[in-house]
mmCIF file with all atom_site columns, C-alpha atoms and ligand atoms in Angstrom:
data_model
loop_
_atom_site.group_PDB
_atom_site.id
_atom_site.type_symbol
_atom_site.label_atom_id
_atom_site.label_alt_id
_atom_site.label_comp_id
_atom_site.label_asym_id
_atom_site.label_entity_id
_atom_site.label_seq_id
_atom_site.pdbx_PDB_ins_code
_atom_site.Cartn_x
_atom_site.Cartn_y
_atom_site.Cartn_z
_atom_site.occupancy
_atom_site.B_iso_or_equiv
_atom_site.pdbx_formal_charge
_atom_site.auth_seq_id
_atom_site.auth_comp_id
_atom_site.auth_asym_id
_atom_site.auth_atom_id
_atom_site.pdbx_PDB_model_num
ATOM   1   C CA . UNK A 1 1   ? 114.850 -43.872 37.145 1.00 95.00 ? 23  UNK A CA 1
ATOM   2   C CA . UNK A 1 2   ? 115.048 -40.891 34.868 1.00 97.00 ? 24  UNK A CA 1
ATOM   3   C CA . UNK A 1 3   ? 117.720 -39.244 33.552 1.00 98.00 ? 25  UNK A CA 1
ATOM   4   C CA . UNK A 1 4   ? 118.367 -36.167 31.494 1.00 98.00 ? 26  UNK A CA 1
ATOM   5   C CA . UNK A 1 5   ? 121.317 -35.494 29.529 1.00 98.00 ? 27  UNK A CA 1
ATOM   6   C CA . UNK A 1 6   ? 121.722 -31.864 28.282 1.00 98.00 ? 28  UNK A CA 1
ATOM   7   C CA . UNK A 1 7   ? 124.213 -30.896 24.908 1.00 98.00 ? 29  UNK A CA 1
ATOM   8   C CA . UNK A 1 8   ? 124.653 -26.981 24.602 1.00 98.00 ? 30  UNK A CA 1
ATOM   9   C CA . UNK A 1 9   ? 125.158 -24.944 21.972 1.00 98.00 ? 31  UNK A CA 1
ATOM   10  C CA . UNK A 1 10  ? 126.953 -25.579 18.916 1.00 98.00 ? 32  UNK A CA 1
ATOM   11  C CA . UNK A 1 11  ? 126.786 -29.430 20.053 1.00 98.00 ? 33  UNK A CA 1
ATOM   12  C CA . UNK A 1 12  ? 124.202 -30.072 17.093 1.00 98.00 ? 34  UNK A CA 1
ATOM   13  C CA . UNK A 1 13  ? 126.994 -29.410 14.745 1.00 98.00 ? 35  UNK A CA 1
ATOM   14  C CA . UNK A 1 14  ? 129.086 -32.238 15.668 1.00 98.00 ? 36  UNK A CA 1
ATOM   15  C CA . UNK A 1 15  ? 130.377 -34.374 13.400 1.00 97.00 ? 37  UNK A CA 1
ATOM   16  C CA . UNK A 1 16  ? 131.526 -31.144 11.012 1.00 97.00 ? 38  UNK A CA 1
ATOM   17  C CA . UNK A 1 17  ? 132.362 -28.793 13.826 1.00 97.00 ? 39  UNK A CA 1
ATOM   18  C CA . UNK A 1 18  ? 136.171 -28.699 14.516 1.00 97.00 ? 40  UNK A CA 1
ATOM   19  C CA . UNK A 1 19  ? 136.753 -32.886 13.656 1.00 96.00 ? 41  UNK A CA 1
ATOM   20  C CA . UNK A 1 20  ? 140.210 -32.723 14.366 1.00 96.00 ? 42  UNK A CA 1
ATOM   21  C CA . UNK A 1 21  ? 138.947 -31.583 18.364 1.00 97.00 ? 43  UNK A CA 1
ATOM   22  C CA . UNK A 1 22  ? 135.672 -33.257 18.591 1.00 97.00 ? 44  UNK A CA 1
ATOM   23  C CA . UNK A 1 23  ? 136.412 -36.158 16.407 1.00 94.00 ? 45  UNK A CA 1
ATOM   24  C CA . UNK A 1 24  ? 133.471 -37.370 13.699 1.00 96.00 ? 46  UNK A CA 1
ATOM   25  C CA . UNK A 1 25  ? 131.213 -39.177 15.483 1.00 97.00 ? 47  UNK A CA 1
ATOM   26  C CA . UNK A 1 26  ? 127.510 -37.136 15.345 1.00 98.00 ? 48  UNK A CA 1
ATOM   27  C CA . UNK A 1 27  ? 125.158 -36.098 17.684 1.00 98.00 ? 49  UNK A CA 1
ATOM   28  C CA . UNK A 1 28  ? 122.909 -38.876 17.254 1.00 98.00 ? 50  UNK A CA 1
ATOM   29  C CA . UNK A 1 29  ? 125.345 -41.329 17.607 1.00 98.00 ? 51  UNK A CA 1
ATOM   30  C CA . UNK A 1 30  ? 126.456 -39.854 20.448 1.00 98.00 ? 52  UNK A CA 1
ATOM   31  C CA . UNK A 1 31  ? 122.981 -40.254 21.859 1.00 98.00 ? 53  UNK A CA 1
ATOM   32  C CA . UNK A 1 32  ? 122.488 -43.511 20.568 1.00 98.00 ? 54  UNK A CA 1
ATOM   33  C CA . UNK A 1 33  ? 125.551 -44.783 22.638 1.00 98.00 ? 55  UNK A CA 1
ATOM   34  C CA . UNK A 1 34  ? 124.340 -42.641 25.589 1.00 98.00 ? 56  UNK A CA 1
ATOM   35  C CA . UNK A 1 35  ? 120.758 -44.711 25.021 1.00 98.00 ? 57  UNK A CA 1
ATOM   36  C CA . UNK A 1 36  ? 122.268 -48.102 25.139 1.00 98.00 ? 58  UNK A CA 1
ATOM   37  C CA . UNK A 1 37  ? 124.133 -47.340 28.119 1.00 98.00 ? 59  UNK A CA 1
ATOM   38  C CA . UNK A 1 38  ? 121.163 -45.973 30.026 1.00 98.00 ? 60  UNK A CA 1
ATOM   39  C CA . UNK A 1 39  ? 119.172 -48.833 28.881 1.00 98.00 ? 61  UNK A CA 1
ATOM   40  C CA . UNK A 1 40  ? 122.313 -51.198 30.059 1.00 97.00 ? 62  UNK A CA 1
ATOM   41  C CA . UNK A 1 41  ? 121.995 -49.521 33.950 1.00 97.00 ? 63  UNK A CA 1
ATOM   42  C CA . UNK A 1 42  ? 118.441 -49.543 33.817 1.00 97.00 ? 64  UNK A CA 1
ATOM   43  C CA . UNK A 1 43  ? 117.875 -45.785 33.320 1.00 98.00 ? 65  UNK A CA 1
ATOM   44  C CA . UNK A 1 44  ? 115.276 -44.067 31.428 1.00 98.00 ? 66  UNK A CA 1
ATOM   45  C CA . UNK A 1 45  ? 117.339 -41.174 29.835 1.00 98.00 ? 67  UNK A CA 1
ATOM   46  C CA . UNK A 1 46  ? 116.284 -38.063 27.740 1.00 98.00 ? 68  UNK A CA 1
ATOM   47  C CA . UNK A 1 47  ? 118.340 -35.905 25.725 1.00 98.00 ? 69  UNK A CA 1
ATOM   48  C CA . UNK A 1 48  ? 118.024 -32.927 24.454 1.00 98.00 ? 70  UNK A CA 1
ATOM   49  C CA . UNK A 1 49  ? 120.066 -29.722 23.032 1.00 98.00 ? 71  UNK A CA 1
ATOM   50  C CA . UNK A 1 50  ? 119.623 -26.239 23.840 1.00 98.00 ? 72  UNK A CA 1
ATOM   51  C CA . UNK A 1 51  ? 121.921 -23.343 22.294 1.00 98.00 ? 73  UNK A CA 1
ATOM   52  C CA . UNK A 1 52  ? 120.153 -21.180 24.433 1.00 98.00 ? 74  UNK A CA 1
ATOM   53  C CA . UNK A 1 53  ? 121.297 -20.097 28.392 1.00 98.00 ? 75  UNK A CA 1
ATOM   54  C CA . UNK A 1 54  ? 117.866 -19.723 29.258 1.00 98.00 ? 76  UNK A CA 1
ATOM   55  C CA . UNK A 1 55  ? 116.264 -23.065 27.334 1.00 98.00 ? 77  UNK A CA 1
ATOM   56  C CA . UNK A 1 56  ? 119.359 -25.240 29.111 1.00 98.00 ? 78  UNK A CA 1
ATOM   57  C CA . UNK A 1 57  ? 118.082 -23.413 33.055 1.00 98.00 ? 79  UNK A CA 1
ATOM   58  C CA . UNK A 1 58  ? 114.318 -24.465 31.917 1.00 98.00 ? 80  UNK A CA 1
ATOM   59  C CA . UNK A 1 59  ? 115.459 -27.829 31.360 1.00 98.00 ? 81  UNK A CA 1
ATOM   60  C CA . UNK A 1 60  ? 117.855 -27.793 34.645 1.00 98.00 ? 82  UNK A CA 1
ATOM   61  C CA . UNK A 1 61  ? 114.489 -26.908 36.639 1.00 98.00 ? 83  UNK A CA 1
ATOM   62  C CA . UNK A 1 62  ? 112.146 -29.706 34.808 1.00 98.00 ? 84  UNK A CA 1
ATOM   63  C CA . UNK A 1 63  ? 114.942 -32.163 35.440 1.00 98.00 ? 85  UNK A CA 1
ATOM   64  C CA . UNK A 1 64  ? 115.503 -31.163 39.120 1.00 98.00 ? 86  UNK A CA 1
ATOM   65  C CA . UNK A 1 65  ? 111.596 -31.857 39.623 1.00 97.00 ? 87  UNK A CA 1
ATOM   66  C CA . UNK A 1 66  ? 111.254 -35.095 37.269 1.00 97.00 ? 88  UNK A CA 1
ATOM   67  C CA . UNK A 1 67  ? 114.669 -37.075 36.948 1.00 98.00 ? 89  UNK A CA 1
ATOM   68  C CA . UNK A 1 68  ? 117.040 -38.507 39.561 1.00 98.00 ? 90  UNK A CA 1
ATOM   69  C CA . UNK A 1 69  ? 119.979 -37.306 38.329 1.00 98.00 ? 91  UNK A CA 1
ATOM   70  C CA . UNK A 1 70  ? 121.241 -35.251 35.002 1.00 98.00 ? 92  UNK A CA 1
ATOM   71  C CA . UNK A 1 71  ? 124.718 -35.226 32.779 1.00 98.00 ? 93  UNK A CA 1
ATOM   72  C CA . UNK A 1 72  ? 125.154 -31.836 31.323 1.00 98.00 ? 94  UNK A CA 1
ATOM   73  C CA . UNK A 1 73  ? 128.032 -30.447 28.554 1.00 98.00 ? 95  UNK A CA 1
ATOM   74  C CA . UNK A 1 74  ? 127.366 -26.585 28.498 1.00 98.00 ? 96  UNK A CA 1
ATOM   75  C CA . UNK A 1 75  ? 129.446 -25.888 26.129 1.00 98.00 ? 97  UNK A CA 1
ATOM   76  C CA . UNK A 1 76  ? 130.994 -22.480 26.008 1.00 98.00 ? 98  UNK A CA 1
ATOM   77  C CA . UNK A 1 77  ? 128.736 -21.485 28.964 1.00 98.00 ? 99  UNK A CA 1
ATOM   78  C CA . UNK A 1 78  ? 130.831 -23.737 31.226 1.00 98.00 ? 100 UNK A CA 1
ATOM   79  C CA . UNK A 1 79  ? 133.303 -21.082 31.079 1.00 98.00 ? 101 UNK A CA 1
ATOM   80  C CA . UNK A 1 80  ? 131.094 -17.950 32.187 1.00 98.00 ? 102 UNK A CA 1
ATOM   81  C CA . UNK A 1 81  ? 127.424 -18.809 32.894 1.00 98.00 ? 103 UNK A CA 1
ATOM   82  C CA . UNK A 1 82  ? 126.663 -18.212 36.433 1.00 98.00 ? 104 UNK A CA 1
ATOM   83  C CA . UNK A 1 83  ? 123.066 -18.544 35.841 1.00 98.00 ? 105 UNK A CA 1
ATOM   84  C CA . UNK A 1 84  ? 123.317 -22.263 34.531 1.00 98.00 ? 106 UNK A CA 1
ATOM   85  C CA . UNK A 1 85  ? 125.592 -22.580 37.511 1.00 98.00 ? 107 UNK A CA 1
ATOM   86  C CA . UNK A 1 86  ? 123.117 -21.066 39.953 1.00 98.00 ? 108 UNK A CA 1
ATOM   87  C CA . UNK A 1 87  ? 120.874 -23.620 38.184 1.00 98.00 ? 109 UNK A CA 1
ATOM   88  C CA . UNK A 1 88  ? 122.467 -26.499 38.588 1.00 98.00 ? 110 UNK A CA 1
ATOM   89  C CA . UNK A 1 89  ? 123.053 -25.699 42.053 1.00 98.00 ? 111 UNK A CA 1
ATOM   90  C CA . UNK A 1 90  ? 119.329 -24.810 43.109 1.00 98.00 ? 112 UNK A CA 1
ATOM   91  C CA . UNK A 1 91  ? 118.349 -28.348 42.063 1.00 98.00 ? 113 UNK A CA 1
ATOM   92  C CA . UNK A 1 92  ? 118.791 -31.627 44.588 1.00 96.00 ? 114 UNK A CA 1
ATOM   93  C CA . UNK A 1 93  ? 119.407 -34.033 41.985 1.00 98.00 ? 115 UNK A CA 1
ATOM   94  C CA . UNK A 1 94  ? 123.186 -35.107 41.014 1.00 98.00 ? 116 UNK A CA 1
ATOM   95  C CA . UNK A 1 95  ? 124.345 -32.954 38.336 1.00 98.00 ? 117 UNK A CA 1
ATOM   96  C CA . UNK A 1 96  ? 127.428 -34.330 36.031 1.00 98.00 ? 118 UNK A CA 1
ATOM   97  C CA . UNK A 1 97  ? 129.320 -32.414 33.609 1.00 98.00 ? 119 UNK A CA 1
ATOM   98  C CA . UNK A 1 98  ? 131.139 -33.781 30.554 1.00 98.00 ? 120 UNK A CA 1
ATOM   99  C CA . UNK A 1 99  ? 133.132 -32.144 28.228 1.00 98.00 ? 121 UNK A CA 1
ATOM   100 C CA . UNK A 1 100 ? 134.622 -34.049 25.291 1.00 98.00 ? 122 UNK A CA 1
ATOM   101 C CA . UNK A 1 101 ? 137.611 -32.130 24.460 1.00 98.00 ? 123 UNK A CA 1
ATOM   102 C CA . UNK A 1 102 ? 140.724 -31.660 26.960 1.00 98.00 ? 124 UNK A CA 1
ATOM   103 C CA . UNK A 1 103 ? 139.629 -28.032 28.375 1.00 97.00 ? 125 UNK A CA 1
ATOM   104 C CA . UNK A 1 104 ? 142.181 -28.168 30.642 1.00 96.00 ? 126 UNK A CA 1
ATOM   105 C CA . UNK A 1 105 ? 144.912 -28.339 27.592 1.00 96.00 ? 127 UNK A CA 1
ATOM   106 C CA . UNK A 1 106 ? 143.303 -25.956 25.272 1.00 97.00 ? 128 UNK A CA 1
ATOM   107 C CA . UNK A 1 107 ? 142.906 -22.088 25.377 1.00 97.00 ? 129 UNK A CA 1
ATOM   108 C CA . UNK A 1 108 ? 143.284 -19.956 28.514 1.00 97.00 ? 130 UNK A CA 1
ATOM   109 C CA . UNK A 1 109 ? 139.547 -19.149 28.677 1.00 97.00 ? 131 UNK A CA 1
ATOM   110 C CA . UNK A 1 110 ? 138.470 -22.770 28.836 1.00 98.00 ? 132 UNK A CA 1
ATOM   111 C CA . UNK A 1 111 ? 140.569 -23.929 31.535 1.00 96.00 ? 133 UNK A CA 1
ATOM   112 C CA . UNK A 1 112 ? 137.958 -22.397 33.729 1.00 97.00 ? 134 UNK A CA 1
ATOM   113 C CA . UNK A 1 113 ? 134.597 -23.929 34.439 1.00 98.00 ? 135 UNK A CA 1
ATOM   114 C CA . UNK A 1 114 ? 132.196 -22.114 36.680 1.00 98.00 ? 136 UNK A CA 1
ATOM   115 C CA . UNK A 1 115 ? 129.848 -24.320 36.271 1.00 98.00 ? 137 UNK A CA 1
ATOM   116 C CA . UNK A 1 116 ? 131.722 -27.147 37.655 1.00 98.00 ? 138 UNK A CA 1
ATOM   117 C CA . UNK A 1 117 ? 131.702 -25.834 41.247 1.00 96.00 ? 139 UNK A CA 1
ATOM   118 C CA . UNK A 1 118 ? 128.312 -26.947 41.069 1.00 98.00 ? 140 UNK A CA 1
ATOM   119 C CA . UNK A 1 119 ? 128.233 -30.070 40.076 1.00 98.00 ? 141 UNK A CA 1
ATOM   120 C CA . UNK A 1 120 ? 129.165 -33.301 41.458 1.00 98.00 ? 142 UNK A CA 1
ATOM   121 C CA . UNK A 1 121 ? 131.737 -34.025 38.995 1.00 98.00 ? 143 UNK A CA 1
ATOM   122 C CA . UNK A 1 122 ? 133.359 -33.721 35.830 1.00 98.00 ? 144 UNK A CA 1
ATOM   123 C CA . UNK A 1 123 ? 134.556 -35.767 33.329 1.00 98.00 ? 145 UNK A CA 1
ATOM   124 C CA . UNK A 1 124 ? 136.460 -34.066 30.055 1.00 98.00 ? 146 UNK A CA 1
ATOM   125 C CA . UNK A 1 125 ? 138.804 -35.337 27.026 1.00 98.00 ? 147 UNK A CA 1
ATOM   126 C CA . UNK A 1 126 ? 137.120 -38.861 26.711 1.00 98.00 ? 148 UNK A CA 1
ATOM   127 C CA . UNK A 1 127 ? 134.884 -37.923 24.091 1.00 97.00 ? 149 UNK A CA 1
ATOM   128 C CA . UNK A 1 128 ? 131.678 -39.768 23.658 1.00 97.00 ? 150 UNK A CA 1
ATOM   129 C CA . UNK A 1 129 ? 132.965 -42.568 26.210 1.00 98.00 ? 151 UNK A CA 1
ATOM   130 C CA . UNK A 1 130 ? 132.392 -39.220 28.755 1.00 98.00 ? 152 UNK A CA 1
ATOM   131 C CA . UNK A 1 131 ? 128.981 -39.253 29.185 1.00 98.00 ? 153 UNK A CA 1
ATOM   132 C CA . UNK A 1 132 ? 128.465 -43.463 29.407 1.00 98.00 ? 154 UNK A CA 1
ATOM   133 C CA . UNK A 1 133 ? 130.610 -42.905 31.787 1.00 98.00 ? 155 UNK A CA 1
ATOM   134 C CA . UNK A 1 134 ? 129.252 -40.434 33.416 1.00 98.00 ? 156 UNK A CA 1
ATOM   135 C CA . UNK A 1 135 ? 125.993 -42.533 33.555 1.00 98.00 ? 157 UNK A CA 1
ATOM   136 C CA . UNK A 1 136 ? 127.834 -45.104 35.222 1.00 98.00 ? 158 UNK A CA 1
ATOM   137 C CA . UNK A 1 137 ? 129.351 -42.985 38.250 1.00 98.00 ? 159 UNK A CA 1
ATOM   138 C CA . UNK A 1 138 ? 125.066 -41.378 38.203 1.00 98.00 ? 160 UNK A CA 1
ATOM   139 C CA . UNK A 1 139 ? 124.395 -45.743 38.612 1.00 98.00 ? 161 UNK A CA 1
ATOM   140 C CA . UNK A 1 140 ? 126.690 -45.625 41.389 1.00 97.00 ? 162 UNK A CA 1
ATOM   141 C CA . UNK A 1 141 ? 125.914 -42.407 43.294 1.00 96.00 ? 163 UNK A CA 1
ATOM   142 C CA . UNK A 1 142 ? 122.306 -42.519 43.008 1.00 95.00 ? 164 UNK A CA 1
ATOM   143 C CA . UNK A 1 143 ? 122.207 -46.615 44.430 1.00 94.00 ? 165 UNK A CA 1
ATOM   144 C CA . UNK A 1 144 ? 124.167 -45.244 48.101 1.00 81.00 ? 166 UNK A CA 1
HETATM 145 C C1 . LIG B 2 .   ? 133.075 -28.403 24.958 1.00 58.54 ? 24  LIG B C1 1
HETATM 146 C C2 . LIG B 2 .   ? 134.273 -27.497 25.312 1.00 58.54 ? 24  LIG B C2 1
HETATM 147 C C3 . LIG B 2 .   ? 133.864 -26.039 25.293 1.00 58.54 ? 24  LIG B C3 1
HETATM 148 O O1 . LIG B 2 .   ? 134.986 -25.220 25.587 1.00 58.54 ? 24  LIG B O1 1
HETATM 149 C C4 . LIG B 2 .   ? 133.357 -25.663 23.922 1.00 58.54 ? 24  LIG B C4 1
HETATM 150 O O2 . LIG B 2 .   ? 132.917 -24.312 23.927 1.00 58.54 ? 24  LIG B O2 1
HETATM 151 C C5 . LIG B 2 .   ? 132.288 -26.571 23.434 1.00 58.54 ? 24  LIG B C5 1
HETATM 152 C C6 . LIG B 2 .   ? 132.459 -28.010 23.640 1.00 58.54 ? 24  LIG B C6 1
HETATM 153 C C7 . LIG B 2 .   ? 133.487 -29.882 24.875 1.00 58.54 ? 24  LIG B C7 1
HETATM 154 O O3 . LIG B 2 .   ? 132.610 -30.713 24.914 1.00 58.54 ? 24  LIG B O3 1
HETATM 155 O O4 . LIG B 2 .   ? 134.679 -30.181 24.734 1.00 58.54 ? 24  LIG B O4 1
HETATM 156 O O5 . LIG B 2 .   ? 131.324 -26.153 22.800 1.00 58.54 ? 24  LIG B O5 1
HETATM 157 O O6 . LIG B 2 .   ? 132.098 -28.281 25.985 1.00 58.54 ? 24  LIG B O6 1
#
């Protein structure tokens, strides 16, 4: 089974970006863990970064007609996109978001997620370990 993992904006930058939040680990070795997992379940998994609201909805839609189920970190759009929102809700596919900072103890503004109404759950301030285990609770949900 197919799955799609999605990195927004300003997610290609870590490693430099903000180490003391994000810690040092890259992108790529992020996905490299998030590969070995997936491989680990069984899943086929693709991922891919977008810094744009419209690119991340395009690849929402692909993923809602081609993969069983998708992990998804929009970035600063979790706090205010209702389009990636209405996204992730038009789609029939389990949607997971992961954040890898704390949101919930950092500024005002990103204590709110309005893209996490739509999703079928979230998983933030584990850091990389997020999204294996977000694959994991995908594993679970998608073999009921
Ligand atoms: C983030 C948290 C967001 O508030 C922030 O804008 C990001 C990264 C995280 O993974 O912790 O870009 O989604």
């Amino acid at each position: 089974m197919r799955v799609l993992v999605l990195h927004g904006p300003n997610l290609n930058l870590l490693g430099e970006r903000e180490p003391q939040i994000y810690g040092t680990q890259t992108l790529a070795d992020i996905n490299e863990a998030i590969g070995k997992a997936a491989r680990e379940l069984g899943f086929e998994v693709q991922c891919e970064q977008h810094a744009s609201e419209g690119a991340i909805i395009e690849a929402l839609h692909r993923a809602g007609a081609t993969s069983g189920g998708a992990i998804v970190n929009p970035g600063a759009y979790a706090h205010y996109s209702y389009a990636i929102a209405d996204a992730i809700a038009a789609i029939r596919i389990p949607v997971i978001e992961v954040h890898l900072s704390n949101v919930a103890a950092r500024e005002e503004f990103r204590r709110i997620s309005v893209t996490a109404a739509a999703c079928r759950g979230v998983i933030t301030g584990l850091g990389a370990s997020g999204y294996v285990l977000a694959l994991r609770a995908l594993a679970e949900l998608l073999s009921n």
